């Protein structure tokens, strides 16, 4: 199991990241800034800097380390998909079309509330969860905090435009996070669309689509007319099958905060993407430095739900204070445990913040000299 990253370790010891990296190199380890280290390495490095590593009990539990579940407990789960692309290339239109076309009969007409994520059922009972993140910043922020929420990225490129800076950024993000990309060339209903040009420009970025002999699935769609969107969903399911996505539904829930909102009537609410386990009403939880107890849960149509299995986004009520996007959400046994861990984490955070301030000041002085 790997615990903290190189930069976190450097912060904790109050030394520079490059010092830690050179120490790793001297141990024969080529590491990057965000790379997580195992206990053995951490102990060796800390020792060199005159620190002693103490494994506190909570750090050995699933609360702090994401301990993998035994193979035999794993069951298939729906893929979690993020649509990324340049401004105005049609992310929202595509999400809207998928959502409205896949509203379960009987639920139609219900007011859709924005919770930053939703799950749709495709014919045949297969499900896909879409993250409706406001953009690359959210994705970047989550990645920077070590949260891996997306299984597949749909890269949307408008056929009447071109591969643009944010298209390239999206490619870079997805590749850095090692997430497979499916290309959706959008706006093919437009008379001035040029699909081959887009494929050409993607090829220049090493994104070679299937009919150009590459490995990237590509669908030509019109989000406006809904053309070929069903095909895109099929490709997503196909990609998901290859990934063989699984999670253990029969345990306490673990997930990630997608966004948090302050609701006039309901107070603090947050959208939680459950990634393993099943979240239930009444569950005490920790989310980042805050904690609480699940008082109520709603799906994206505002319908009350009592359970949220893996790959399900739910709006949760019952936070003591607002969590941050990208925070890890962990259901625990007791409210007391939740409160204790939350207090501890706040302390650690304060100490870290304090050290960081100190650090920046020293660096600044060094720069001035
Ligand atoms: P941002 O959120 O601003 O980054 O944009 P977006 O990527 O969400 O794009 P959005 O869905 O808002 O679409 C931008 C414009 O393109 C809107 O006017 C849409 O109506 C239009 N549009 C989106 N998809 C299509 C399409 O398939 N065909 C046509 N003709 N227009 C489309
Ligand atoms: Mg949009």
Short mmCIF file of C-alpha atoms and ligand atoms in Angstrom, two decimals:
data_model
loop_
_atom_site.label_atom_id
_atom_site.label_comp_id
_atom_site.label_asym_id
_atom_site.label_seq_id
_atom_site.Cartn_x
_atom_site.Cartn_y
_atom_site.Cartn_z
CA UNK A 1 0.00 0.00 0.00
CA UNK A 2 1.20 3.47 -0.81
CA UNK A 3 0.43 6.36 1.47
CA UNK A 4 1.57 9.92 1.06
CA UNK A 5 3.05 11.57 -2.00
CA UNK A 6 6.56 12.97 -2.38
CA UNK A 7 5.39 16.57 -2.08
CA UNK A 8 3.25 15.80 0.97
CA UNK A 9 6.17 14.10 2.67
CA UNK A 10 8.38 17.10 1.91
CA UNK A 11 5.75 19.42 3.38
CA UNK A 12 5.37 17.35 6.50
CA UNK A 13 9.12 17.43 7.12
CA UNK A 14 9.45 21.06 6.15
CA UNK A 15 12.06 20.34 3.48
CA UNK A 16 11.97 21.07 -0.24
CA UNK A 17 10.49 18.63 -2.72
CA UNK A 18 13.74 18.48 -4.66
CA UNK A 19 15.60 17.34 -1.56
CA UNK A 20 13.17 14.47 -1.16
CA UNK A 21 13.39 13.63 -4.85
CA UNK A 22 17.20 13.53 -4.78
CA UNK A 23 17.02 11.36 -1.70
CA UNK A 24 14.73 8.99 -3.58
CA UNK A 25 17.13 8.94 -6.52
CA UNK A 26 19.99 8.07 -4.18
CA UNK A 27 17.85 5.14 -3.06
CA UNK A 28 17.48 4.10 -6.68
CA UNK A 29 13.92 5.39 -7.05
CA UNK A 30 12.90 7.66 -9.90
CA UNK A 31 9.87 9.51 -8.57
CA UNK A 32 7.65 12.38 -9.59
CA UNK A 33 6.28 15.08 -7.31
CA UNK A 34 2.83 13.52 -6.92
CA UNK A 35 4.00 9.97 -6.67
CA UNK A 36 2.85 8.08 -3.61
CA UNK A 37 5.44 6.22 -1.60
CA UNK A 38 5.24 3.03 0.39
CA UNK A 39 5.88 2.93 4.11
CA UNK A 40 9.33 1.42 3.70
CA UNK A 41 10.52 4.26 1.47
CA UNK A 42 8.87 6.90 3.63
CA UNK A 43 10.63 5.48 6.69
CA UNK A 44 14.04 5.47 4.97
CA UNK A 45 13.68 9.03 3.74
CA UNK A 46 12.26 10.38 6.98
CA UNK A 47 15.10 8.75 8.86
CA UNK A 48 17.60 10.57 6.65
CA UNK A 49 16.01 13.87 7.52
CA UNK A 50 15.94 13.03 11.21
CA UNK A 51 12.26 12.16 11.46
CA UNK A 52 10.71 9.08 12.92
CA UNK A 53 7.66 7.53 11.29
CA UNK A 54 4.85 6.54 13.56
CA UNK A 55 2.02 4.57 12.04
CA UNK A 56 -1.04 5.68 13.93
CA UNK A 57 -3.91 3.28 13.99
CA UNK A 58 -6.33 5.29 11.87
CA UNK A 59 -3.74 5.47 9.13
CA UNK A 60 -3.87 1.72 8.85
CA UNK A 61 -7.60 1.68 8.41
CA UNK A 62 -9.62 2.27 5.32
CA UNK A 63 -10.47 5.77 6.51
CA UNK A 64 -7.11 7.21 5.50
CA UNK A 65 -5.73 4.66 3.12
CA UNK A 66 -7.90 3.35 0.35
CA UNK A 67 -7.40 -0.30 1.18
CA UNK A 68 -8.45 -2.57 -1.72
CA UNK A 69 -11.29 -4.99 -1.11
CA UNK A 70 -10.72 -8.73 -1.53
CA UNK A 71 -11.28 -9.92 -5.10
CA UNK A 72 -14.20 -12.17 -4.20
CA UNK A 73 -16.23 -9.25 -2.81
CA UNK A 74 -16.09 -7.26 -6.06
CA UNK A 75 -19.12 -6.86 -8.30
CA UNK A 76 -19.52 -5.00 -11.61
CA UNK A 77 -20.26 -1.28 -11.32
CA UNK A 78 -21.29 1.34 -13.91
CA UNK A 79 -18.59 3.48 -15.53
CA UNK A 80 -18.13 7.10 -14.45
CA UNK A 81 -17.71 9.36 -17.46
CA UNK A 82 -16.61 12.98 -17.83
CA UNK A 83 -17.26 14.97 -20.99
CA UNK A 84 -14.45 17.41 -21.75
CA UNK A 85 -13.79 19.78 -24.59
CA UNK A 86 -13.32 23.33 -25.70
CA UNK A 87 -15.77 26.12 -24.86
CA UNK A 88 -18.97 25.93 -26.90
CA UNK A 89 -18.10 22.59 -28.47
CA UNK A 90 -21.28 21.14 -26.96
CA UNK A 91 -20.58 19.51 -23.57
CA UNK A 92 -23.74 20.80 -21.94
CA UNK A 93 -25.90 20.07 -24.99
CA UNK A 94 -24.64 16.50 -25.11
CA UNK A 95 -25.20 15.95 -21.39
CA UNK A 96 -28.66 17.50 -21.65
CA UNK A 97 -29.64 15.31 -24.57
CA UNK A 98 -28.42 12.14 -22.84
CA UNK A 99 -30.20 13.08 -19.64
CA UNK A 100 -33.54 13.95 -21.17
CA UNK A 101 -33.51 10.98 -23.54
CA UNK A 102 -32.88 8.58 -20.70
CA UNK A 103 -35.26 9.78 -18.04
CA UNK A 104 -37.11 6.75 -16.77
CA UNK A 105 -40.78 6.87 -17.76
CA UNK A 106 -42.90 8.06 -14.87
CA UNK A 107 -40.12 10.23 -13.61
CA UNK A 108 -40.39 12.44 -16.66
CA UNK A 109 -41.60 15.90 -15.83
CA UNK A 110 -39.78 15.91 -12.54
CA UNK A 111 -37.63 18.93 -12.01
CA UNK A 112 -34.01 18.14 -12.66
CA UNK A 113 -31.82 19.77 -10.11
CA UNK A 114 -28.18 20.37 -10.71
CA UNK A 115 -26.11 18.10 -8.53
CA UNK A 116 -23.05 17.92 -10.76
CA UNK A 117 -23.55 14.30 -11.72
CA UNK A 118 -26.24 11.92 -12.82
CA UNK A 119 -26.77 8.29 -13.66
CA UNK A 120 -28.68 7.14 -16.73
CA UNK A 121 -30.10 3.75 -17.62
CA UNK A 122 -29.53 2.56 -21.14
CA UNK A 123 -31.76 -0.02 -22.85
CA UNK A 124 -30.98 -3.41 -21.44
CA UNK A 125 -30.54 -2.13 -17.92
CA UNK A 126 -26.93 -0.98 -18.29
CA UNK A 127 -26.07 2.22 -16.44
CA UNK A 128 -23.61 5.06 -16.99
CA UNK A 129 -22.78 7.83 -14.54
CA UNK A 130 -21.94 11.21 -16.02
CA UNK A 131 -19.99 13.82 -14.13
CA UNK A 132 -21.26 17.21 -15.08
CA UNK A 133 -18.24 19.13 -13.86
CA UNK A 134 -18.16 22.83 -14.66
CA UNK A 135 -14.93 22.34 -16.49
CA UNK A 136 -11.31 21.54 -16.47
CA UNK A 137 -10.60 23.44 -13.27
CA UNK A 138 -12.70 21.01 -11.27
CA UNK A 139 -11.03 18.05 -12.94
CA UNK A 140 -7.59 19.54 -12.32
CA UNK A 141 -8.43 20.38 -8.71
CA UNK A 142 -9.61 16.86 -8.09
CA UNK A 143 -6.57 15.36 -9.70
CA UNK A 144 -4.28 17.62 -7.71
CA UNK A 145 -5.93 16.29 -4.57
CA UNK A 146 -5.38 12.74 -5.66
CA UNK A 147 -9.04 12.01 -6.33
CA UNK A 148 -9.63 9.66 -9.19
CA UNK A 149 -13.27 9.82 -10.11
CA UNK A 150 -13.43 9.36 -13.86
CA UNK A 151 -13.14 6.02 -15.63
CA UNK A 152 -13.58 7.36 -19.16
CA UNK A 153 -13.25 10.79 -20.78
CA UNK A 154 -15.43 11.70 -23.73
CA UNK A 155 -13.50 14.28 -25.71
CA UNK A 156 -15.91 16.47 -27.59
CA UNK A 157 -14.72 18.47 -30.61
CA UNK A 158 -17.00 20.63 -32.75
CA UNK A 159 -16.78 19.65 -36.42
CA UNK A 160 -17.38 23.24 -37.52
CA UNK A 161 -14.45 24.43 -35.45
CA UNK A 162 -11.08 22.83 -34.78
CA UNK A 163 -8.91 21.20 -32.15
CA UNK A 164 -8.56 24.11 -29.73
CA UNK A 165 -6.41 24.88 -26.66
CA UNK A 166 -8.89 23.34 -24.22
CA UNK A 167 -9.20 20.27 -26.44
CA UNK A 168 -5.47 19.78 -26.08
CA UNK A 169 -5.69 20.46 -22.35
CA UNK A 170 -8.39 17.81 -22.02
CA UNK A 171 -6.21 15.30 -23.89
CA UNK A 172 -3.30 16.08 -21.58
CA UNK A 173 -5.43 15.74 -18.45
CA UNK A 174 -6.92 12.44 -19.53
CA UNK A 175 -3.55 11.02 -20.52
CA UNK A 176 -1.85 12.20 -17.33
CA UNK A 177 -4.61 10.56 -15.31
CA UNK A 178 -4.32 7.45 -17.47
CA UNK A 179 -8.01 7.55 -18.38
CA UNK A 180 -9.15 6.19 -21.76
CA UNK A 181 -10.53 8.71 -24.24
CA UNK A 182 -13.51 8.32 -26.57
CA UNK A 183 -13.74 11.02 -29.23
CA UNK A 184 -17.10 12.60 -30.01
CA UNK A 185 -17.03 14.82 -33.06
CA UNK A 186 -20.03 17.08 -32.54
CA UNK A 187 -22.21 19.44 -34.58
CA UNK A 188 -22.10 17.25 -37.67
CA UNK A 189 -25.50 18.69 -38.63
CA UNK A 190 -23.83 21.98 -39.41
CA UNK A 191 -23.26 22.62 -43.11
CA UNK A 192 -19.75 23.89 -42.54
CA UNK A 193 -18.66 20.88 -40.49
CA UNK A 194 -15.45 19.15 -41.53
CA UNK A 195 -15.06 15.81 -39.82
CA UNK A 196 -11.89 14.73 -41.63
CA UNK A 197 -10.15 17.94 -40.66
CA UNK A 198 -10.84 17.24 -36.98
CA UNK A 199 -9.52 13.68 -37.30
CA UNK A 200 -6.43 15.04 -39.00
CA UNK A 201 -5.82 17.57 -36.24
CA UNK A 202 -6.36 14.93 -33.57
CA UNK A 203 -3.86 12.68 -35.33
CA UNK A 204 -1.33 15.50 -35.08
CA UNK A 205 -1.83 15.26 -31.32
CA UNK A 206 -1.30 11.49 -31.39
CA UNK A 207 -4.98 10.81 -31.00
CA UNK A 208 -5.42 8.43 -33.90
CA UNK A 209 -9.07 7.39 -34.26
CA UNK A 210 -10.10 3.86 -35.20
CA UNK A 211 -10.95 4.45 -38.85
CA UNK A 212 -7.57 6.07 -39.24
CA UNK A 213 -6.03 2.86 -37.92
CA UNK A 214 -5.70 4.11 -34.36
CA UNK A 215 -6.94 2.82 -31.02
CA UNK A 216 -9.36 5.64 -30.16
CA UNK A 217 -13.08 5.02 -30.55
CA UNK A 218 -14.73 7.90 -32.34
CA UNK A 219 -18.37 8.79 -32.90
CA UNK A 220 -19.72 11.55 -35.10
CA UNK A 221 -22.66 13.11 -33.30
CA UNK A 222 -25.09 15.95 -33.24
CA UNK A 223 -25.92 16.83 -29.66
CA UNK A 224 -28.58 19.18 -30.96
CA UNK A 225 -30.47 16.55 -32.97
CA UNK A 226 -29.40 13.63 -30.83
CA UNK A 227 -27.90 11.93 -33.85
CA UNK A 228 -25.62 8.96 -33.02
CA UNK A 229 -25.76 9.69 -29.32
CA UNK A 230 -27.01 6.12 -28.78
CA UNK A 231 -23.90 4.93 -30.62
CA UNK A 232 -21.72 6.99 -28.30
CA UNK A 233 -23.39 5.40 -25.27
CA UNK A 234 -22.73 1.97 -26.77
CA UNK A 235 -19.06 2.79 -27.23
CA UNK A 236 -18.86 3.99 -23.65
CA UNK A 237 -20.32 0.68 -22.46
CA UNK A 238 -17.89 -1.20 -24.69
CA UNK A 239 -14.91 0.70 -23.26
CA UNK A 240 -16.27 0.12 -19.75
CA UNK A 241 -16.47 -3.61 -20.40
CA UNK A 242 -12.79 -3.64 -21.35
CA UNK A 243 -11.96 -1.83 -18.12
CA UNK A 244 -13.80 -4.52 -16.14
CA UNK A 245 -14.93 -2.02 -13.51
CA UNK A 246 -15.78 -3.53 -10.16
CA UNK A 247 -16.39 -2.51 -6.57
CA UNK A 248 -17.54 -4.12 -3.36
CA UNK A 249 -21.11 -2.92 -2.66
CA UNK A 250 -21.35 -4.75 0.69
CA UNK A 251 -19.27 -2.51 2.92
CA UNK A 252 -19.28 1.00 4.34
CA UNK A 253 -19.26 3.56 1.56
CA UNK A 254 -16.22 5.38 0.28
CA UNK A 255 -16.35 8.09 -2.36
CA UNK A 256 -15.47 11.62 -3.40
CA UNK A 257 -17.11 15.01 -2.95
CA UNK A 258 -18.05 16.32 -6.41
CA UNK A 259 -19.34 19.68 -5.28
CA UNK A 260 -20.95 21.29 -2.28
CA UNK A 261 -23.75 23.79 -2.14
CA UNK A 262 -25.31 26.02 0.47
CA UNK A 263 -29.04 25.56 0.11
CA UNK A 264 -31.34 28.15 1.64
CA UNK A 265 -33.80 25.64 2.97
CA UNK A 266 -31.61 22.65 3.61
CA UNK A 267 -28.31 24.15 4.70
CA UNK A 268 -25.08 22.52 3.58
CA UNK A 269 -25.54 19.88 0.93
CA UNK A 270 -22.92 18.09 -1.12
CA UNK A 271 -22.89 15.74 -4.06
CA UNK A 272 -21.07 12.56 -3.20
CA UNK A 273 -19.99 10.06 -5.81
CA UNK A 274 -20.06 6.70 -4.04
CA UNK A 275 -17.18 4.64 -5.41
CA UNK A 276 -17.27 1.56 -3.24
CA UNK A 277 -19.63 0.24 -0.63
CA UNK A 278 -23.21 1.38 -0.20
CA UNK A 279 -24.12 4.64 1.48
CA UNK A 280 -27.18 4.50 3.72
CA UNK A 281 -29.36 6.93 5.62
CA UNK A 282 -27.98 7.41 9.12
CA UNK A 283 -24.38 6.56 8.23
CA UNK A 284 -21.85 8.69 10.11
CA UNK A 285 -19.11 9.95 7.80
CA UNK A 286 -15.90 11.93 7.39
CA UNK A 287 -15.32 14.14 4.37
CA UNK A 288 -11.97 15.91 4.27
CA UNK A 289 -11.78 17.77 7.58
CA UNK A 290 -15.50 17.83 8.12
CA UNK A 291 -17.87 15.14 9.25
CA UNK A 292 -21.56 14.42 9.75
CA UNK A 293 -24.31 11.88 9.48
CA UNK A 294 -26.40 11.17 6.42
CA UNK A 295 -29.76 12.76 7.21
CA UNK A 296 -31.23 12.43 3.72
CA UNK A 297 -30.13 11.58 0.19
CA UNK A 298 -31.55 12.67 -3.16
CA UNK A 299 -30.88 11.70 -6.74
CA UNK A 300 -30.52 14.25 -9.54
CA UNK A 301 -34.28 14.36 -9.99
CA UNK A 302 -34.80 15.38 -6.39
CA UNK A 303 -36.17 11.96 -5.49
CA UNK A 304 -35.37 10.67 -2.02
CA UNK A 305 -33.18 7.60 -1.98
CA UNK A 306 -32.29 5.43 0.99
CA UNK A 307 -29.25 3.68 -0.46
CA UNK A 308 -26.49 4.61 -2.89
CA UNK A 309 -24.41 1.73 -4.31
CA UNK A 310 -21.04 2.13 -6.16
CA UNK A 311 -20.87 4.64 -9.05
CA UNK A 312 -23.96 6.45 -7.78
CA UNK A 313 -23.98 10.23 -7.30
CA UNK A 314 -26.23 11.48 -4.51
CA UNK A 315 -26.97 14.78 -2.88
CA UNK A 316 -26.27 14.31 0.81
CA UNK A 317 -27.66 16.29 3.75
CA UNK A 318 -26.06 16.21 7.18
CA UNK A 319 -22.64 17.89 6.94
CA UNK A 320 -21.29 19.78 9.96
CA UNK A 321 -19.49 22.21 7.66
CA UNK A 322 -18.98 22.49 3.92
CA UNK A 323 -16.62 19.93 2.37
CA UNK A 324 -14.46 20.73 -0.67
CA UNK A 325 -14.68 19.27 -4.15
CA UNK A 326 -12.23 16.41 -4.33
CA UNK A 327 -12.41 15.58 -0.62
CA UNK A 328 -12.54 11.91 0.21
CA UNK A 329 -15.83 10.82 1.72
CA UNK A 330 -15.74 7.85 4.07
CA UNK A 331 -18.64 6.34 5.99
CA UNK A 332 -17.56 5.10 9.43
CA UNK A 333 -18.98 3.06 12.29
CA UNK A 334 -19.82 5.75 14.80
CA UNK A 335 -20.40 9.47 14.98
CA UNK A 336 -17.86 9.68 17.77
CA UNK A 337 -15.20 8.17 15.51
CA UNK A 338 -16.15 10.62 12.77
CA UNK A 339 -15.84 13.59 15.10
CA UNK A 340 -12.50 12.44 16.52
CA UNK A 341 -10.92 11.91 13.12
CA UNK A 342 -12.30 15.20 11.89
CA UNK A 343 -10.71 17.05 14.85
CA UNK A 344 -7.38 15.29 14.25
CA UNK A 345 -7.44 16.15 10.58
CA UNK A 346 -8.20 19.78 11.32
CA UNK A 347 -5.17 19.88 13.60
CA UNK A 348 -2.92 18.34 10.96
CA UNK A 349 -4.28 20.73 8.35
CA UNK A 350 -3.60 23.74 10.58
CA UNK A 351 -0.05 22.58 11.19
CA UNK A 352 0.49 22.01 7.48
CA UNK A 353 -0.99 25.39 6.56
CA UNK A 354 1.27 26.96 9.14
CA UNK A 355 4.37 25.24 7.75
CA UNK A 356 3.46 26.17 4.21
CA UNK A 357 3.16 29.83 5.09
CA UNK A 358 6.53 29.65 6.78
CA UNK A 359 8.00 27.96 3.75
CA UNK A 360 6.80 30.45 1.19
CA UNK A 361 8.21 33.28 3.27
CA UNK A 362 11.63 31.65 3.38
CA UNK A 363 11.58 31.02 -0.36
CA UNK A 364 10.65 34.59 -0.99
CA UNK A 365 13.50 35.83 1.11
CA UNK A 366 15.85 33.53 -0.76
CA UNK A 367 14.60 34.91 -4.02
CA UNK A 368 15.15 38.46 -2.90
CA UNK A 369 18.73 37.70 -2.00
P1 LIG B 1 -19.28 25.79 -22.38
O1 LIG B 1 -20.02 25.21 -21.23
O2 LIG B 1 -19.46 27.27 -22.50
O3 LIG B 1 -17.85 25.40 -22.43
O4 LIG B 1 -19.94 25.23 -23.73
P2 LIG B 1 -20.43 23.77 -24.02
O5 LIG B 1 -19.29 22.94 -24.49
O6 LIG B 1 -21.22 23.26 -22.90
O7 LIG B 1 -21.35 24.01 -25.29
P3 LIG B 1 -22.93 24.10 -25.34
O8 LIG B 1 -23.55 22.77 -25.17
O9 LIG B 1 -23.38 25.18 -24.47
O10 LIG B 1 -23.10 24.49 -26.87
C1 LIG B 1 -22.64 25.70 -27.40
C2 LIG B 1 -23.52 26.11 -28.55
O11 LIG B 1 -23.43 25.15 -29.59
C3 LIG B 1 -24.99 26.23 -28.19
O12 LIG B 1 -25.56 27.32 -28.87
C4 LIG B 1 -25.58 24.92 -28.70
O13 LIG B 1 -26.92 25.05 -29.06
C5 LIG B 1 -24.72 24.66 -29.92
N1 LIG B 1 -24.62 23.23 -30.22
C6 LIG B 1 -24.22 22.25 -29.39
N2 LIG B 1 -24.24 21.06 -30.01
C7 LIG B 1 -24.67 21.30 -31.26
C8 LIG B 1 -24.91 20.47 -32.41
O14 LIG B 1 -24.74 19.25 -32.39
N3 LIG B 1 -25.33 21.09 -33.54
C9 LIG B 1 -25.54 22.42 -33.60
N4 LIG B 1 -25.95 22.93 -34.76
N5 LIG B 1 -25.34 23.22 -32.55
C10 LIG B 1 -24.91 22.69 -31.41
MG1 LIG B 2 -21.49 24.04 -20.90
#
